[in-house]
Amino acid sequence: QVQLVESGGGLVQPGGSLRLSCAASGSIVSINVMGWYRQAPGKERELVAIISSGGNTNYVDSVKGRFTISRDNAKNTVYLPMNNLKPEDTAVYYCNALVKTYYSGSYYNYWGQGTQVTVSS
């Protein structure tokens, strides 16, 4: 019913930049929180950044000042420009959204398929 499609991952050198995008589509009535999570090899998935429908944001400490989450509510899209990337940012990044559809009376959690970000020289 809802699809989240990510784009923008890739290979970049330390200090470089990437911009992730995630577009939600389907039978969407409204989207509450949208966010990005990441999972590095051998580690648990962790929250990177989230943004509410009203624009309130929250970040994991390790990315503050380097990543900036934003969203376009008209396009059901969330963005994550990432600057000054470090090798420890290497992970699969997953888009997440809390969505109410035409078929549900509540919000449900949806995930994208993930996009690889590799920071290496």
mmCIF file with all atom_site columns, C-alpha atoms in Angstrom:
data_model
loop_
_atom_site.group_PDB
_atom_site.id
_atom_site.type_symbol
_atom_site.label_atom_id
_atom_site.label_alt_id
_atom_site.label_comp_id
_atom_site.label_asym_id
_atom_site.label_entity_id
_atom_site.label_seq_id
_atom_site.pdbx_PDB_ins_code
_atom_site.Cartn_x
_atom_site.Cartn_y
_atom_site.Cartn_z
_atom_site.occupancy
_atom_site.B_iso_or_equiv
_atom_site.pdbx_formal_charge
_atom_site.auth_seq_id
_atom_site.auth_comp_id
_atom_site.auth_asym_id
_atom_site.auth_atom_id
_atom_site.pdbx_PDB_model_num
ATOM 1   C CA . GLN A 1 1   ? 0.000  0.000  0.000  1.00 0.00 ? 1   GLN A CA 1
ATOM 2   C CA . VAL A 1 2   ? 2.929  2.327  0.715  1.00 0.00 ? 2   VAL A CA 1
ATOM 3   C CA . GLN A 1 3   ? 6.323  2.334  -0.954 1.00 0.00 ? 3   GLN A CA 1
ATOM 4   C CA . LEU A 1 4   ? 9.388  4.238  0.188  1.00 0.00 ? 4   LEU A CA 1
ATOM 5   C CA . VAL A 1 5   ? 12.028 4.622  -2.512 1.00 0.00 ? 5   VAL A CA 1
ATOM 6   C CA . GLU A 1 6   ? 15.478 5.884  -1.526 1.00 0.00 ? 6   GLU A CA 1
ATOM 7   C CA . SER A 1 7   ? 18.155 7.347  -3.760 1.00 0.00 ? 7   SER A CA 1
ATOM 8   C CA . GLY A 1 8   ? 21.448 9.173  -3.478 1.00 0.00 ? 8   GLY A CA 1
ATOM 9   C CA . GLY A 1 9   ? 23.776 6.683  -1.832 1.00 0.00 ? 9   GLY A CA 1
ATOM 10  C CA . GLY A 1 10  ? 27.217 5.863  -3.151 1.00 0.00 ? 10  GLY A CA 1
ATOM 11  C CA . LEU A 1 11  ? 30.960 5.957  -2.571 1.00 0.00 ? 11  LEU A CA 1
ATOM 12  C CA . VAL A 1 12  ? 32.580 9.162  -1.379 1.00 0.00 ? 12  VAL A CA 1
ATOM 13  C CA . GLN A 1 13  ? 35.915 10.154 0.079  1.00 0.00 ? 13  GLN A CA 1
ATOM 14  C CA . PRO A 1 14  ? 36.247 11.345 3.684  1.00 0.00 ? 14  PRO A CA 1
ATOM 15  C CA . GLY A 1 15  ? 35.179 14.968 3.930  1.00 0.00 ? 15  GLY A CA 1
ATOM 16  C CA . GLY A 1 16  ? 32.875 14.626 0.960  1.00 0.00 ? 16  GLY A CA 1
ATOM 17  C CA . SER A 1 17  ? 29.122 15.040 0.657  1.00 0.00 ? 17  SER A CA 1
ATOM 18  C CA . LEU A 1 18  ? 26.098 13.050 -0.423 1.00 0.00 ? 18  LEU A CA 1
ATOM 19  C CA . ARG A 1 19  ? 22.377 13.804 -0.466 1.00 0.00 ? 19  ARG A CA 1
ATOM 20  C CA . LEU A 1 20  ? 19.852 11.080 0.260  1.00 0.00 ? 20  LEU A CA 1
ATOM 21  C CA . SER A 1 21  ? 16.243 11.331 -0.856 1.00 0.00 ? 21  SER A CA 1
ATOM 22  C CA . CYS A 1 22  ? 13.233 9.192  -0.031 1.00 0.00 ? 22  CYS A CA 1
ATOM 23  C CA . ALA A 1 23  ? 9.876  9.478  -1.754 1.00 0.00 ? 23  ALA A CA 1
ATOM 24  C CA . ALA A 1 24  ? 6.761  7.869  -0.315 1.00 0.00 ? 24  ALA A CA 1
ATOM 25  C CA . SER A 1 25  ? 3.954  6.789  -2.610 1.00 0.00 ? 25  SER A CA 1
ATOM 26  C CA . GLY A 1 26  ? 0.745  4.797  -2.432 1.00 0.00 ? 26  GLY A CA 1
ATOM 27  C CA . SER A 1 27  ? -2.627 5.241  -0.792 1.00 0.00 ? 27  SER A CA 1
ATOM 28  C CA . ILE A 1 28  ? -1.365 7.899  1.606  1.00 0.00 ? 28  ILE A CA 1
ATOM 29  C CA . VAL A 1 29  ? -3.671 10.061 3.679  1.00 0.00 ? 29  VAL A CA 1
ATOM 30  C CA . SER A 1 30  ? -0.998 11.656 5.817  1.00 0.00 ? 30  SER A CA 1
ATOM 31  C CA . ILE A 1 31  ? 2.553  11.120 7.034  1.00 0.00 ? 31  ILE A CA 1
ATOM 32  C CA . ASN A 1 32  ? 3.560  11.851 10.595 1.00 0.00 ? 32  ASN A CA 1
ATOM 33  C CA . VAL A 1 33  ? 7.242  11.375 11.344 1.00 0.00 ? 33  VAL A CA 1
ATOM 34  C CA . MET A 1 34  ? 9.775  10.669 8.588  1.00 0.00 ? 34  MET A CA 1
ATOM 35  C CA . GLY A 1 35  ? 13.340 9.725  9.241  1.00 0.00 ? 35  GLY A CA 1
ATOM 36  C CA . TRP A 1 36  ? 16.583 8.023  8.395  1.00 0.00 ? 36  TRP A CA 1
ATOM 37  C CA . TYR A 1 37  ? 18.204 5.079  10.135 1.00 0.00 ? 37  TYR A CA 1
ATOM 38  C CA . ARG A 1 38  ? 21.450 3.303  9.348  1.00 0.00 ? 38  ARG A CA 1
ATOM 39  C CA . GLN A 1 39  ? 22.989 -0.073 9.944  1.00 0.00 ? 39  GLN A CA 1
ATOM 40  C CA . ALA A 1 40  ? 26.695 -0.780 9.696  1.00 0.00 ? 40  ALA A CA 1
ATOM 41  C CA . PRO A 1 41  ? 28.050 -4.341 9.354  1.00 0.00 ? 41  PRO A CA 1
ATOM 42  C CA . GLY A 1 42  ? 27.899 -6.149 12.679 1.00 0.00 ? 42  GLY A CA 1
ATOM 43  C CA . LYS A 1 43  ? 25.985 -3.346 14.373 1.00 0.00 ? 43  LYS A CA 1
ATOM 44  C CA . GLU A 1 44  ? 22.384 -2.685 15.250 1.00 0.00 ? 44  GLU A CA 1
ATOM 45  C CA . ARG A 1 45  ? 20.254 -0.297 13.250 1.00 0.00 ? 45  ARG A CA 1
ATOM 46  C CA . GLU A 1 46  ? 20.397 3.190  14.733 1.00 0.00 ? 46  GLU A CA 1
ATOM 47  C CA . LEU A 1 47  ? 18.416 6.376  14.346 1.00 0.00 ? 47  LEU A CA 1
ATOM 48  C CA . VAL A 1 48  ? 20.231 9.053  12.351 1.00 0.00 ? 48  VAL A CA 1
ATOM 49  C CA . ALA A 1 49  ? 17.651 11.825 12.079 1.00 0.00 ? 49  ALA A CA 1
ATOM 50  C CA . ILE A 1 50  ? 13.902 12.302 12.221 1.00 0.00 ? 50  ILE A CA 1
ATOM 51  C CA . ILE A 1 51  ? 11.546 15.122 11.309 1.00 0.00 ? 51  ILE A CA 1
ATOM 52  C CA . SER A 1 52  ? 7.917  15.641 12.261 1.00 0.00 ? 52  SER A CA 1
ATOM 53  C CA . SER A 1 53  ? 5.206  16.859 9.932  1.00 0.00 ? 53  SER A CA 1
ATOM 54  C CA . GLY A 1 54  ? 5.600  20.256 11.580 1.00 0.00 ? 54  GLY A CA 1
ATOM 55  C CA . GLY A 1 55  ? 9.332  20.372 10.962 1.00 0.00 ? 55  GLY A CA 1
ATOM 56  C CA . ASN A 1 56  ? 10.710 19.490 14.389 1.00 0.00 ? 56  ASN A CA 1
ATOM 57  C CA . THR A 1 57  ? 13.965 17.562 14.060 1.00 0.00 ? 57  THR A CA 1
ATOM 58  C CA . ASN A 1 58  ? 16.141 15.286 16.131 1.00 0.00 ? 58  ASN A CA 1
ATOM 59  C CA . TYR A 1 59  ? 19.592 13.876 15.376 1.00 0.00 ? 59  TYR A CA 1
ATOM 60  C CA . VAL A 1 60  ? 21.993 11.315 16.768 1.00 0.00 ? 60  VAL A CA 1
ATOM 61  C CA . ASP A 1 61  ? 24.889 13.195 18.356 1.00 0.00 ? 61  ASP A CA 1
ATOM 62  C CA . SER A 1 62  ? 27.473 11.857 15.912 1.00 0.00 ? 62  SER A CA 1
ATOM 63  C CA . VAL A 1 63  ? 25.889 13.635 12.915 1.00 0.00 ? 63  VAL A CA 1
ATOM 64  C CA . LYS A 1 64  ? 24.875 16.942 14.475 1.00 0.00 ? 64  LYS A CA 1
ATOM 65  C CA . GLY A 1 65  ? 26.297 19.842 12.505 1.00 0.00 ? 65  GLY A CA 1
ATOM 66  C CA . ARG A 1 66  ? 27.036 17.655 9.486  1.00 0.00 ? 66  ARG A CA 1
ATOM 67  C CA . PHE A 1 67  ? 23.645 16.231 8.420  1.00 0.00 ? 67  PHE A CA 1
ATOM 68  C CA . THR A 1 68  ? 20.441 18.252 7.955  1.00 0.00 ? 68  THR A CA 1
ATOM 69  C CA . ILE A 1 69  ? 17.103 16.501 7.558  1.00 0.00 ? 69  ILE A CA 1
ATOM 70  C CA . SER A 1 70  ? 14.268 18.210 5.703  1.00 0.00 ? 70  SER A CA 1
ATOM 71  C CA . ARG A 1 71  ? 11.007 17.236 4.042  1.00 0.00 ? 71  ARG A CA 1
ATOM 72  C CA . ASP A 1 72  ? 8.618  18.358 1.353  1.00 0.00 ? 72  ASP A CA 1
ATOM 73  C CA . ASN A 1 73  ? 5.146  17.478 2.586  1.00 0.00 ? 73  ASN A CA 1
ATOM 74  C CA . ALA A 1 74  ? 3.540  18.180 -0.778 1.00 0.00 ? 74  ALA A CA 1
ATOM 75  C CA . LYS A 1 75  ? 5.821  15.585 -2.376 1.00 0.00 ? 75  LYS A CA 1
ATOM 76  C CA . ASN A 1 76  ? 5.859  13.137 0.566  1.00 0.00 ? 76  ASN A CA 1
ATOM 77  C CA . THR A 1 77  ? 9.628  13.268 0.355  1.00 0.00 ? 77  THR A CA 1
ATOM 78  C CA . VAL A 1 78  ? 12.360 13.458 2.973  1.00 0.00 ? 78  VAL A CA 1
ATOM 79  C CA . TYR A 1 79  ? 15.934 14.547 2.316  1.00 0.00 ? 79  TYR A CA 1
ATOM 80  C CA . LEU A 1 80  ? 19.237 14.072 4.114  1.00 0.00 ? 80  LEU A CA 1
ATOM 81  C CA . PRO A 1 81  ? 22.157 16.141 2.882  1.00 0.00 ? 81  PRO A CA 1
ATOM 82  C CA . MET A 1 82  ? 25.305 14.741 4.496  1.00 0.00 ? 82  MET A CA 1
ATOM 83  C CA . ASN A 1 83  ? 28.450 16.855 4.688  1.00 0.00 ? 83  ASN A CA 1
ATOM 84  C CA . ASN A 1 84  ? 31.950 16.205 5.994  1.00 0.00 ? 84  ASN A CA 1
ATOM 85  C CA . LEU A 1 85  ? 31.374 12.481 5.766  1.00 0.00 ? 85  LEU A CA 1
ATOM 86  C CA . LYS A 1 86  ? 33.556 10.186 7.848  1.00 0.00 ? 86  LYS A CA 1
ATOM 87  C CA . PRO A 1 87  ? 34.451 6.494  7.442  1.00 0.00 ? 87  PRO A CA 1
ATOM 88  C CA . GLU A 1 88  ? 32.294 5.718  10.477 1.00 0.00 ? 88  GLU A CA 1
ATOM 89  C CA . ASP A 1 89  ? 29.258 6.985  8.530  1.00 0.00 ? 89  ASP A CA 1
ATOM 90  C CA . THR A 1 90  ? 29.578 3.958  6.262  1.00 0.00 ? 90  THR A CA 1
ATOM 91  C CA . ALA A 1 91  ? 26.353 1.950  6.490  1.00 0.00 ? 91  ALA A CA 1
ATOM 92  C CA . VAL A 1 92  ? 23.147 1.041  4.744  1.00 0.00 ? 92  VAL A CA 1
ATOM 93  C CA . TYR A 1 93  ? 20.755 3.960  5.212  1.00 0.00 ? 93  TYR A CA 1
ATOM 94  C CA . TYR A 1 94  ? 17.049 3.234  5.531  1.00 0.00 ? 94  TYR A CA 1
ATOM 95  C CA . CYS A 1 95  ? 14.167 5.622  5.103  1.00 0.00 ? 95  CYS A CA 1
ATOM 96  C CA . ASN A 1 96  ? 11.322 5.326  7.595  1.00 0.00 ? 96  ASN A CA 1
ATOM 97  C CA . ALA A 1 97  ? 7.864  6.884  7.713  1.00 0.00 ? 97  ALA A CA 1
ATOM 98  C CA . LEU A 1 98  ? 4.813  6.732  9.940  1.00 0.00 ? 98  LEU A CA 1
ATOM 99  C CA . VAL A 1 99  ? 1.931  6.691  7.467  1.00 0.00 ? 99  VAL A CA 1
ATOM 100 C CA . LYS A 1 100 ? -1.841 6.649  7.564  1.00 0.00 ? 100 LYS A CA 1
ATOM 101 C CA . THR A 1 101 ? -3.436 5.194  4.447  1.00 0.00 ? 101 THR A CA 1
ATOM 102 C CA . TYR A 1 102 ? -6.948 5.152  3.045  1.00 0.00 ? 102 TYR A CA 1
ATOM 103 C CA . TYR A 1 103 ? -7.245 1.573  4.326  1.00 0.00 ? 103 TYR A CA 1
ATOM 104 C CA . SER A 1 104 ? -6.097 2.077  7.905  1.00 0.00 ? 104 SER A CA 1
ATOM 105 C CA . GLY A 1 105 ? -7.433 4.083  10.810 1.00 0.00 ? 105 GLY A CA 1
ATOM 106 C CA . SER A 1 106 ? -4.024 4.380  12.403 1.00 0.00 ? 106 SER A CA 1
ATOM 107 C CA . TYR A 1 107 ? -0.465 5.226  11.493 1.00 0.00 ? 107 TYR A CA 1
ATOM 108 C CA . TYR A 1 108 ? 1.813  2.331  10.552 1.00 0.00 ? 108 TYR A CA 1
ATOM 109 C CA . ASN A 1 109 ? 5.572  2.137  10.205 1.00 0.00 ? 109 ASN A CA 1
ATOM 110 C CA . TYR A 1 110 ? 7.063  1.675  6.724  1.00 0.00 ? 110 TYR A CA 1
ATOM 111 C CA . TRP A 1 111 ? 10.640 1.135  5.608  1.00 0.00 ? 111 TRP A CA 1
ATOM 112 C CA . GLY A 1 112 ? 12.542 1.668  2.401  1.00 0.00 ? 112 GLY A CA 1
ATOM 113 C CA . GLN A 1 113 ? 14.808 -0.953 0.883  1.00 0.00 ? 113 GLN A CA 1
ATOM 114 C CA . GLY A 1 114 ? 18.003 0.782  1.975  1.00 0.00 ? 114 GLY A CA 1
ATOM 115 C CA . THR A 1 115 ? 20.790 2.569  0.137  1.00 0.00 ? 115 THR A CA 1
ATOM 116 C CA . GLN A 1 116 ? 24.498 1.970  0.682  1.00 0.00 ? 116 GLN A CA 1
ATOM 117 C CA . VAL A 1 117 ? 26.730 4.840  1.760  1.00 0.00 ? 117 VAL A CA 1
ATOM 118 C CA . THR A 1 118 ? 30.457 4.104  1.750  1.00 0.00 ? 118 THR A CA 1
ATOM 119 C CA . VAL A 1 119 ? 33.011 6.629  2.938  1.00 0.00 ? 119 VAL A CA 1
ATOM 120 C CA . SER A 1 120 ? 36.510 5.570  2.001  1.00 0.00 ? 120 SER A CA 1
ATOM 121 C CA . SER A 1 121 ? 39.676 6.904  0.447  1.00 0.00 ? 121 SER A CA 1
#
